[in-house]
Every structure is written in C-alpha cells, then in structure tokens.
Amino acid sequence: MTTPAPRGGSALDDAGEAERRVLRIIYLSIGIGGLVYLGVGFGKAAAQIEAMEHGWALVAYLLAAGGPVVLATTSLWLPLRILNRIAGAYALVFLAVMVTFPLFARPPLPDNGSPWTNDLMAIPAIALAIGARQRTIWPYVVVTGITSGVIRSLTAPDEGLAVAGLDLLYNTFFDTVFVAITLVSRSSARRLDEAAAAAQIKTSREAETTARVQQRIRIDALVHDHVLSALLIASRADDVPTPALRTLAATTLATLSEDALPPSELLSGDEFVGRLRSSVSSQSSGIEFEMSVDEARIPSDIAQALLEATAEALRNSLRHAGQGRAEVTRRVSVRTATSGIEIGVTDDGVGFNSRRIPPERLGVRVSILNRMSTLPGGYADVDSGRGSGTRVTIGWRSEMTS
C-alpha cells in the first residue's frame, strides 16, 4: 500500500487550514483511542506487571500510558509543531519500552498471553505518522512489528515460534493499515488545501480580469459619450458659439475626472430624478418626461452610469430616429423605488433591427448595454424594429432586494 509522500520534514511544512484541522483531529482521535485501549486492557497489564519486576514495569506502563493522555488533552490547543515533537518522543519512548520489556519479564506471562505492549503499539505508530517523513514512519512500523514477535517468543516460550510469527505478522499488518489511513488523510487534506488555494488564485485572477474589462468598458463609454461628442460638435464650430464649446469642454473634463458625483454620495429618488430631468432637457427641449418617485437611496456611481446611459440613448434617438420622418415623439419615463430604478427612453422614429445591432452603433453596445451589464444589479434592453420606433430600458436593482 502506497501513499503520497508528505513534503518536507514535518506535517506542518506548507500545511494549509484543512490539513492542520485534520492533523489535530487525528491527534485527538488517537489520544482518545489510546485511553480506551488502556482502559480495556488495564486488567491484563496489571496482571503482567505483577509477574515482572514491579519498579520498572510500573514506570514503563506509565510512560506508555502518558502519550495518549497528553495527546488527548492538548491536541486542540497546543501548537502543531509541539504536538509533532511530543508524538515523535512518545514513539521513541514506546519503542524503548518494547525493547526492554523481555529484560524484566519473568516468562511465562500469565495465561501465556500477548504482552500488553503489543496491544498498544498502533497508537505511537499513528502518532509518528502524523508528523514524520515516510522514510522514518515505515522503518518504525517494521521494527516495532518485529519487536512484538520477539517479545511474544521470549515471554511465551511454550507457545512456540508459530504464535510469535503470527503476532509479528498481525501487528505489522494492523499498524500498516492505520498508518496508511493516516498518511492518506494527510495527503487528502493537503490536496484540498491546494485545490482551495488554486481556486482562490483563479477567482482573484478572474476578478482582476473582470475589473480591467469593466474599467475598459467605462472608459470606452466615457470617450464615446463625451470626448467624441465634444469633438463632433467642435468640428461644426461655425454653427456652435464659442461659449457653448467652452461649456461642453468643461462638462466633459468634469465627467472624466469623476467630479460630477462624489463616489461616497447617496442620492434620494427626488435628487436623482432632478438630475435626470436636467440631463434630458439639456439634450433637447421637445422630450416628454414622466416620473414616478418613491423612496430610494442610489449610490453615486450607479446614478452616474444611469444618467450617462440615458443620455446616450437620447443622443442615439436624436441622431438616427428622425431620418425620413418629419416629426419624432420622444419620451423619457423614470420610476424609482426601494427595489431600484427603471428608465425608459422611447421614440416613434424609423427604428432598426435590435437583434442585429450594426457594428457602427457603438453607443448602443458600449455606452448602454455593456455599461449597464458591468454594474452590480444593472441591466439594459433595446427593443426596436424598422419603422416601429425604439424603446431602450435601463435599470438597476438594489442589492437589498435582489
């Protein structure tokens, strides 16, 4: 049976949260398991101690019993590095107890039974497996297994070598199974930490990419809405008075520097509708305006995006809806509530195929649809058909209700 080798000389090397939690649980489990073994086998151990040199036998038993007691009582609060050292020291002490056991025993043991050390030897092996390298763990399992067979042979000579061989094989196999389970648990916990770390890195990179895309979309929208519009109007300078150009340039600069609305500002429904009405009237004097205002608290960045997307929808209508039409009716409707905001920009102009937005319609794709899709809770929809006018829906749902 093979398991992936732990990295480094300690289970703590590069250990993540899941691995540390698993290591503590195993320490606690083997501590409790060792106490159960000691409780169940106490009568057997007491009888064997009576048949041995009492002084050493009692000290050896207390040393062997001390490891599970310490691990059970400290596994959840001692630093793992100290627990690893305690486990390693306990494994070495227990091996010393096993090696010296035949020196002080008076064979045969009561009822020719298996030495009490053979019943407890899996506990230090598992404790060692939690924090040591595999090149240390497996030799320890082999050495303690062989030692258990030797102890049985020396303390129960009437049973013969066959029984001692069976003890050796059984104890070695038993310890191997539980040590392997411990190593697999360590490896699985490490892989879980690695997967969590990889997922965290992936999420961080995706968030960074999304942030860059959103920033690019916003910059594209600002350039299209303000810079290109200013340049377009400036190119017709013969028809536009100089003061108006200055005002437009100042407005564009203010928008690009994001001074129009402070980032920390929250707008009420009335404040937002007032800004929206002002923005609409600045586009053209013939646009109908309808409103339904309820209590609302709108973050300034959301409000700014809604204002800019609405302004772009109106600019598109003013540029394209009247081609071949004598008069075009345009209407802006806004509804604010605690659940969010929805703005409708409609006209009865020539319209276009909204299912196939032409590549040159950057204002629709960049300044309206893409801009709103990057906002948390934002949405936008364009419904139009040739000869049937256009309706642009722009909205935002509050996180408190979404």
Short mmCIF file of C-alpha atoms in Angstrom, two decimals:
data_model
loop_
_atom_site.label_atom_id
_atom_site.label_comp_id
_atom_site.label_asym_id
_atom_site.label_seq_id
_atom_site.Cartn_x
_atom_site.Cartn_y
_atom_site.Cartn_z
CA MET A 1 0.00 0.00 0.00
CA THR A 2 1.48 3.35 -1.00
CA THR A 3 0.56 6.92 -0.26
CA PRO A 4 1.90 10.25 -1.50
CA ALA A 5 4.89 11.38 0.49
CA PRO A 6 4.36 14.42 2.65
CA ARG A 7 6.50 17.36 1.73
CA GLY A 8 9.38 18.41 3.92
CA GLY A 9 10.37 17.03 7.31
CA SER A 10 7.17 17.91 9.14
CA ALA A 11 3.44 17.76 8.56
CA LEU A 12 3.48 21.50 9.15
CA ASP A 13 5.60 22.32 6.11
CA ASP A 14 3.31 24.34 3.83
CA ALA A 15 0.29 22.94 5.71
CA GLY A 16 -2.96 24.74 4.98
CA GLU A 17 -6.04 25.21 7.08
CA ALA A 18 -7.71 21.92 6.13
CA GLU A 19 -4.53 19.91 6.74
CA ARG A 20 -3.95 21.49 10.14
CA ARG A 21 -7.53 20.79 11.13
CA VAL A 22 -7.22 17.15 10.05
CA LEU A 23 -3.93 16.72 11.94
CA ARG A 24 -5.49 17.98 15.16
CA ILE A 25 -8.47 15.67 14.74
CA ILE A 26 -6.16 12.68 14.26
CA TYR A 27 -4.14 13.61 17.34
CA LEU A 28 -7.34 13.84 19.36
CA SER A 29 -8.65 10.56 17.94
CA ILE A 30 -5.53 8.53 18.69
CA GLY A 31 -5.31 10.09 22.14
CA ILE A 32 -8.85 9.02 22.94
CA GLY A 33 -8.28 5.64 21.26
CA GLY A 34 -5.17 5.08 23.35
CA LEU A 35 -7.09 5.83 26.55
CA VAL A 36 -9.78 3.34 25.51
CA TYR A 37 -7.11 0.67 24.87
CA LEU A 38 -5.57 1.37 28.27
CA GLY A 39 -8.94 1.12 29.97
CA VAL A 40 -9.92 -2.12 28.27
CA GLY A 41 -6.51 -3.77 28.81
CA PHE A 42 -5.81 -2.47 32.30
CA GLY A 43 -6.60 -5.81 34.00
CA LYS A 44 -4.28 -7.69 31.64
CA ALA A 45 -1.50 -5.12 32.09
CA ALA A 46 -1.86 -5.18 35.90
CA ALA A 47 -1.57 -8.98 35.97
CA GLN A 48 1.57 -8.89 33.79
CA ILE A 49 3.14 -6.14 35.92
CA GLU A 50 2.67 -8.37 38.98
CA ALA A 51 4.68 -11.09 37.18
CA MET A 52 7.53 -8.69 36.34
CA GLU A 53 9.93 -6.56 38.30
CA HIS A 54 7.43 -4.12 39.71
CA GLY A 55 9.51 -0.94 39.69
CA TRP A 56 10.46 -0.96 36.02
CA ALA A 57 7.16 -2.47 34.88
CA LEU A 58 5.14 0.28 36.53
CA VAL A 59 7.36 3.04 35.13
CA ALA A 60 7.16 1.50 31.64
CA TYR A 61 3.37 1.31 31.82
CA LEU A 62 3.06 4.91 32.99
CA LEU A 63 5.35 6.07 30.15
CA ALA A 64 3.32 4.14 27.60
CA ALA A 65 0.04 5.44 29.02
CA GLY A 66 1.29 9.01 29.24
CA GLY A 67 1.41 9.57 25.47
CA PRO A 68 -2.34 9.10 24.82
CA VAL A 69 -3.19 11.20 27.88
CA VAL A 70 -1.03 14.11 26.70
CA LEU A 71 -2.27 13.94 23.09
CA ALA A 72 -5.95 13.70 24.10
CA THR A 73 -5.73 16.70 26.42
CA THR A 74 -3.55 19.00 24.30
CA SER A 75 -4.46 18.18 20.69
CA LEU A 76 -6.86 21.11 20.25
CA TRP A 77 -4.76 23.92 21.73
CA LEU A 78 -1.03 23.17 21.65
CA PRO A 79 0.86 24.39 18.55
CA LEU A 80 1.05 21.61 15.99
CA ARG A 81 4.83 21.76 15.86
CA ILE A 82 4.99 20.95 19.58
CA LEU A 83 2.42 18.17 19.16
CA ASN A 84 4.60 16.69 16.43
CA ARG A 85 7.60 16.66 18.76
CA ILE A 86 5.58 15.10 21.56
CA ALA A 87 4.34 12.40 19.17
CA GLY A 88 7.89 11.67 17.95
CA ALA A 89 9.23 11.48 21.50
CA TYR A 90 6.36 9.22 22.53
CA ALA A 91 7.05 6.85 19.62
CA LEU A 92 10.72 6.57 20.64
CA VAL A 93 9.87 6.05 24.33
CA PHE A 94 7.38 3.33 23.46
CA LEU A 95 9.94 1.58 21.26
CA ALA A 96 12.37 1.67 24.20
CA VAL A 97 9.69 0.13 26.43
CA MET A 98 9.15 -2.67 23.90
CA VAL A 99 12.86 -3.39 23.50
CA THR A 100 13.47 -3.59 27.26
CA PHE A 101 10.25 -5.48 28.04
CA PRO A 102 11.78 -9.01 27.81
CA LEU A 103 14.69 -7.98 30.05
CA PHE A 104 12.45 -7.57 33.08
CA ALA A 105 9.71 -10.10 32.34
CA ARG A 106 9.58 -13.47 34.10
CA PRO A 107 8.27 -15.89 31.48
CA PRO A 108 5.82 -17.19 31.04
CA LEU A 109 3.41 -14.27 31.37
CA PRO A 110 0.03 -15.03 32.95
CA ASP A 111 -2.02 -17.35 30.69
CA ASN A 112 0.82 -17.15 28.10
CA GLY A 113 -0.94 -14.03 26.86
CA SER A 114 0.33 -11.44 24.42
CA PRO A 115 2.31 -8.65 26.15
CA TRP A 116 0.29 -5.51 26.85
CA THR A 117 2.75 -3.53 24.72
CA ASN A 118 1.60 -5.39 21.60
CA ASP A 119 -1.97 -4.22 22.18
CA LEU A 120 -0.98 -0.53 22.34
CA MET A 121 1.74 -0.33 19.69
CA ALA A 122 -0.52 1.07 16.93
CA ILE A 123 -1.02 4.32 18.90
CA PRO A 124 2.60 5.56 18.78
CA ALA A 125 2.94 4.38 15.17
CA ILE A 126 -0.06 6.51 14.12
CA ALA A 127 1.18 9.42 16.24
CA LEU A 128 4.52 9.26 14.44
CA ALA A 129 2.77 9.07 11.06
CA ILE A 130 1.05 12.41 11.63
CA GLY A 131 4.21 14.47 11.63
CA ALA A 132 7.18 12.47 10.34
CA ARG A 133 8.55 11.60 6.92
CA GLN A 134 7.60 8.30 5.33
CA ARG A 135 11.24 7.21 5.33
CA THR A 136 11.01 7.35 9.13
CA ILE A 137 7.48 6.01 9.53
CA TRP A 138 7.73 2.72 7.64
CA PRO A 139 11.00 1.54 9.23
CA TYR A 140 9.41 2.26 12.61
CA VAL A 141 6.40 0.09 11.71
CA VAL A 142 8.67 -2.77 10.60
CA VAL A 143 10.95 -2.54 13.66
CA THR A 144 8.06 -2.45 16.16
CA GLY A 145 6.36 -5.33 14.33
CA ILE A 146 9.49 -7.50 14.54
CA THR A 147 10.00 -6.49 18.17
CA SER A 148 6.45 -7.55 19.02
CA GLY A 149 7.17 -11.01 17.62
CA VAL A 150 10.42 -11.28 19.55
CA ILE A 151 8.71 -10.20 22.79
CA ARG A 152 5.98 -12.82 22.32
CA SER A 153 8.57 -15.52 21.63
CA LEU A 154 10.62 -14.65 24.75
CA THR A 155 7.71 -14.18 27.14
CA ALA A 156 5.66 -17.19 25.99
CA PRO A 157 8.22 -19.88 25.05
CA ASP A 158 5.64 -22.65 25.40
CA GLU A 159 3.58 -21.20 22.56
CA GLY A 160 6.35 -21.73 20.02
CA LEU A 161 7.66 -19.66 17.12
CA ALA A 162 4.48 -20.08 15.09
CA VAL A 163 2.46 -17.99 17.53
CA ALA A 164 5.25 -15.42 17.71
CA GLY A 165 5.31 -15.25 13.91
CA LEU A 166 1.55 -14.76 13.78
CA ASP A 167 1.85 -11.92 16.32
CA LEU A 168 4.58 -10.33 14.22
CA LEU A 169 2.52 -10.51 11.02
CA TYR A 170 -0.74 -9.41 12.63
CA ASN A 171 0.78 -6.45 14.48
CA THR A 172 2.74 -5.31 11.44
CA PHE A 173 -0.29 -5.56 9.17
CA PHE A 174 -2.56 -3.84 11.72
CA ASP A 175 -0.14 -0.93 12.17
CA THR A 176 0.42 -0.68 8.41
CA VAL A 177 -3.29 -0.27 7.73
CA PHE A 178 -3.78 2.52 10.25
CA VAL A 179 -0.56 4.30 9.35
CA ALA A 180 -1.56 4.21 5.68
CA ILE A 181 -5.00 5.64 6.52
CA THR A 182 -3.29 8.44 8.44
CA LEU A 183 -0.99 9.24 5.51
CA VAL A 184 -3.89 9.18 3.07
CA SER A 185 -5.80 11.58 5.33
CA ARG A 186 -2.80 13.90 5.40
CA SER A 187 -2.43 13.75 1.64
CA SER A 188 -6.15 14.32 1.02
CA ALA A 189 -6.21 17.31 3.34
CA ARG A 190 -3.14 18.75 1.59
CA ARG A 191 -4.76 18.31 -1.83
CA LEU A 192 -7.88 20.02 -0.51
CA ASP A 193 -5.79 22.98 0.59
CA GLU A 194 -4.02 23.06 -2.76
CA ALA A 195 -7.37 22.99 -4.58
CA ALA A 196 -8.68 25.78 -2.37
CA ALA A 197 -5.55 27.85 -2.99
CA ALA A 198 -5.80 27.25 -6.74
CA ALA A 199 -9.47 28.24 -6.70
CA GLN A 200 -8.62 31.38 -4.75
CA ILE A 201 -5.91 32.32 -7.24
CA LYS A 202 -8.26 31.64 -10.14
CA THR A 203 -11.02 33.72 -8.55
CA SER A 204 -8.57 36.54 -7.89
CA ARG A 205 -7.37 36.49 -11.49
CA GLU A 206 -10.91 36.39 -12.82
CA ALA A 207 -11.87 39.31 -10.59
CA GLU A 208 -8.83 41.23 -11.79
CA THR A 209 -9.70 40.49 -15.41
CA THR A 210 -13.32 41.48 -14.84
CA ALA A 211 -12.23 44.71 -13.19
CA ARG A 212 -9.99 45.54 -16.15
CA VAL A 213 -12.81 44.77 -18.60
CA GLN A 214 -15.25 46.90 -16.64
CA GLN A 215 -12.79 49.75 -16.46
CA ARG A 216 -12.15 49.49 -20.20
CA ILE A 217 -15.89 49.45 -20.91
CA ARG A 218 -16.39 52.52 -18.73
CA ILE A 219 -13.52 54.37 -20.40
CA ASP A 220 -14.85 53.41 -23.84
CA ALA A 221 -18.28 54.65 -22.84
CA LEU A 222 -16.93 57.93 -21.46
CA VAL A 223 -14.84 58.52 -24.54
CA HIS A 224 -17.79 57.82 -26.81
CA ASP A 225 -20.33 59.80 -24.78
CA HIS A 226 -18.28 62.88 -24.04
CA VAL A 227 -14.97 63.12 -25.86
CA LEU A 228 -16.24 62.06 -29.28
CA SER A 229 -19.42 64.09 -28.85
CA ALA A 230 -17.36 67.16 -27.94
CA LEU A 231 -15.08 66.61 -30.93
CA LEU A 232 -18.08 66.12 -33.23
CA ILE A 233 -19.68 69.37 -32.10
CA ALA A 234 -16.35 71.18 -32.24
CA SER A 235 -15.96 70.06 -35.85
CA ARG A 236 -19.07 72.07 -36.59
CA ALA A 237 -17.69 75.16 -34.89
CA ASP A 238 -19.30 77.50 -37.43
CA ASP A 239 -22.73 76.59 -36.07
CA VAL A 240 -21.79 76.49 -32.37
CA PRO A 241 -20.92 79.61 -30.36
CA THR A 242 -17.59 79.64 -28.55
CA PRO A 243 -19.13 79.88 -25.04
CA ALA A 244 -21.13 76.72 -25.72
CA LEU A 245 -17.97 74.89 -26.77
CA ARG A 246 -16.26 76.00 -23.59
CA THR A 247 -19.17 74.80 -21.51
CA LEU A 248 -19.17 71.45 -23.29
CA ALA A 249 -15.41 71.05 -22.79
CA ALA A 250 -15.70 71.87 -19.09
CA THR A 251 -18.54 69.39 -18.68
CA THR A 252 -16.55 66.68 -20.44
CA LEU A 253 -13.48 67.27 -18.28
CA ALA A 254 -15.61 67.21 -15.12
CA THR A 255 -17.16 63.91 -16.14
CA LEU A 256 -13.82 62.32 -17.00
CA SER A 257 -12.39 63.33 -13.63
CA GLU A 258 -15.48 61.84 -11.95
CA ASP A 259 -16.16 65.04 -10.05
CA ALA A 260 -19.78 65.22 -11.18
CA LEU A 261 -20.89 62.93 -8.34
CA PRO A 262 -18.64 62.19 -5.35
CA PRO A 263 -18.08 58.42 -5.00
CA SER A 264 -19.40 58.39 -1.44
CA GLU A 265 -22.63 60.28 -2.20
CA LEU A 266 -26.04 58.64 -1.94
CA LEU A 267 -28.89 60.22 -3.87
CA SER A 268 -32.53 60.15 -2.94
CA GLY A 269 -35.14 59.37 -5.58
CA ASP A 270 -36.05 63.07 -5.90
CA GLU A 271 -32.40 64.10 -6.28
CA PHE A 272 -31.78 61.52 -8.96
CA VAL A 273 -34.92 62.42 -10.90
CA GLY A 274 -33.93 66.09 -10.72
CA ARG A 275 -30.52 65.30 -12.23
CA LEU A 276 -32.11 63.10 -14.86
CA ARG A 277 -34.63 65.80 -15.85
CA SER A 278 -31.79 68.31 -16.16
CA SER A 279 -29.79 65.88 -18.32
CA VAL A 280 -32.80 65.20 -20.56
CA SER A 281 -33.65 68.87 -21.04
CA SER A 282 -30.05 69.61 -21.99
CA GLN A 283 -30.34 67.15 -24.89
CA SER A 284 -33.42 68.73 -26.46
CA SER A 285 -36.38 70.84 -25.37
CA GLY A 286 -39.00 68.66 -27.05
CA ILE A 287 -38.60 65.47 -25.00
CA GLU A 288 -41.54 64.41 -22.84
CA PHE A 289 -40.69 63.46 -19.26
CA GLU A 290 -42.74 61.20 -16.98
CA MET A 291 -41.83 60.17 -13.45
CA SER A 292 -42.98 58.06 -10.53
CA VAL A 293 -40.85 58.79 -7.50
CA ASP A 294 -40.77 56.71 -4.35
CA GLU A 295 -38.26 56.36 -1.54
CA ALA A 296 -34.86 55.30 -2.89
CA ARG A 297 -31.18 55.51 -1.99
CA ILE A 298 -28.97 55.39 -5.06
CA PRO A 299 -25.15 55.14 -4.93
CA SER A 300 -23.49 57.91 -6.91
CA ASP A 301 -21.60 55.58 -9.27
CA ILE A 302 -24.86 53.80 -10.11
CA ALA A 303 -26.60 57.13 -10.63
CA GLN A 304 -23.79 58.37 -12.86
CA ALA A 305 -23.97 55.25 -15.03
CA LEU A 306 -27.76 55.52 -15.34
CA LEU A 307 -27.53 59.20 -16.29
CA GLU A 308 -24.84 58.55 -18.89
CA ALA A 309 -26.62 55.55 -20.42
CA THR A 310 -29.88 57.54 -20.62
CA ALA A 311 -28.11 60.48 -22.23
CA GLU A 312 -26.56 58.14 -24.78
CA ALA A 313 -29.94 56.60 -25.59
CA LEU A 314 -31.34 60.08 -26.21
CA ARG A 315 -28.37 61.07 -28.37
CA ASN A 316 -28.88 57.96 -30.48
CA SER A 317 -32.56 58.83 -30.89
CA LEU A 318 -31.78 62.42 -31.82
CA ARG A 319 -29.20 61.31 -34.39
CA HIS A 320 -30.96 58.38 -36.03
CA ALA A 321 -34.67 58.20 -35.25
CA GLY A 322 -35.71 61.17 -37.41
CA GLN A 323 -34.19 60.02 -40.70
CA GLY A 324 -37.00 60.40 -43.26
CA ARG A 325 -39.55 61.49 -40.64
CA ALA A 326 -40.94 65.00 -40.26
CA GLU A 327 -41.57 64.71 -36.56
CA VAL A 328 -40.50 62.21 -33.94
CA THR A 329 -42.01 61.97 -30.46
CA ARG A 330 -39.54 61.16 -27.72
CA ARG A 331 -40.37 60.29 -24.15
CA VAL A 332 -38.33 59.52 -21.03
CA SER A 333 -40.08 57.78 -18.14
CA VAL A 334 -38.46 57.03 -14.79
CA ARG A 335 -39.66 55.06 -11.79
CA THR A 336 -37.73 54.97 -8.52
CA ALA A 337 -38.45 52.69 -5.57
CA THR A 338 -36.64 50.97 -2.74
CA SER A 339 -36.23 47.98 -5.05
CA GLY A 340 -34.35 50.01 -7.66
CA ILE A 341 -34.76 52.28 -10.67
CA GLU A 342 -36.05 51.79 -14.18
CA ILE A 343 -35.78 54.30 -17.00
CA GLY A 344 -37.46 54.01 -20.36
CA VAL A 345 -36.38 56.03 -23.42
CA THR A 346 -38.84 55.68 -26.30
CA ASP A 347 -39.39 57.23 -29.70
CA ASP A 348 -41.62 56.56 -32.71
CA GLY A 349 -38.82 57.04 -35.22
CA VAL A 350 -37.56 54.86 -38.04
CA GLY A 351 -36.19 52.20 -35.70
CA PHE A 352 -33.70 49.44 -36.55
CA ASN A 353 -33.25 45.71 -36.15
CA SER A 354 -32.35 45.45 -32.45
CA ARG A 355 -31.49 41.77 -32.84
CA ARG A 356 -28.61 42.70 -35.11
CA ILE A 357 -27.14 45.93 -33.82
CA PRO A 358 -24.89 47.38 -36.55
CA PRO A 359 -21.16 47.50 -35.70
CA GLU A 360 -21.15 51.26 -36.08
CA ARG A 361 -23.72 51.65 -33.28
CA LEU A 362 -21.08 51.85 -30.56
CA GLY A 363 -23.36 53.96 -28.40
CA VAL A 364 -25.87 51.15 -28.05
CA ARG A 365 -23.40 48.33 -27.46
CA VAL A 366 -20.71 50.12 -25.44
CA SER A 367 -22.39 53.04 -23.71
CA ILE A 368 -25.68 51.36 -22.88
CA LEU A 369 -25.68 47.55 -22.93
CA ASN A 370 -22.09 46.88 -21.87
CA ARG A 371 -22.01 49.72 -19.38
CA MET A 372 -25.12 48.54 -17.53
CA SER A 373 -24.15 44.86 -17.63
CA THR A 374 -20.97 45.61 -15.68
CA LEU A 375 -22.84 47.21 -12.80
CA PRO A 376 -23.94 45.06 -9.85
CA GLY A 377 -27.71 44.85 -10.33
CA GLY A 378 -27.60 46.81 -13.59
CA TYR A 379 -29.45 45.83 -16.74
CA ALA A 380 -30.41 47.27 -20.13
CA ASP A 381 -32.51 46.21 -23.08
CA VAL A 382 -33.08 47.63 -26.55
CA ASP A 383 -36.32 46.83 -28.36
CA SER A 384 -36.66 48.23 -31.85
CA GLY A 385 -37.81 47.33 -35.31
CA ARG A 386 -37.63 49.02 -38.66
CA GLY A 387 -40.47 51.52 -38.92
CA SER A 388 -41.80 50.83 -35.41
CA GLY A 389 -39.68 53.07 -33.23
CA THR A 390 -37.32 52.20 -30.40
CA ARG A 391 -37.58 51.58 -26.68
CA VAL A 392 -34.47 51.47 -24.51
CA THR A 393 -34.94 50.18 -20.97
CA ILE A 394 -32.21 51.00 -18.45
CA GLY A 395 -32.39 49.91 -14.84
CA TRP A 396 -30.76 48.96 -11.59
CA ARG A 397 -31.96 46.58 -8.87
CA SER A 398 -30.95 47.29 -5.30
CA GLU A 399 -28.81 44.61 -3.66
CA MET A 400 -31.11 44.68 -0.64
CA THR A 401 -33.92 43.19 -2.71
CA SER A 402 -32.05 41.29 -5.43
#
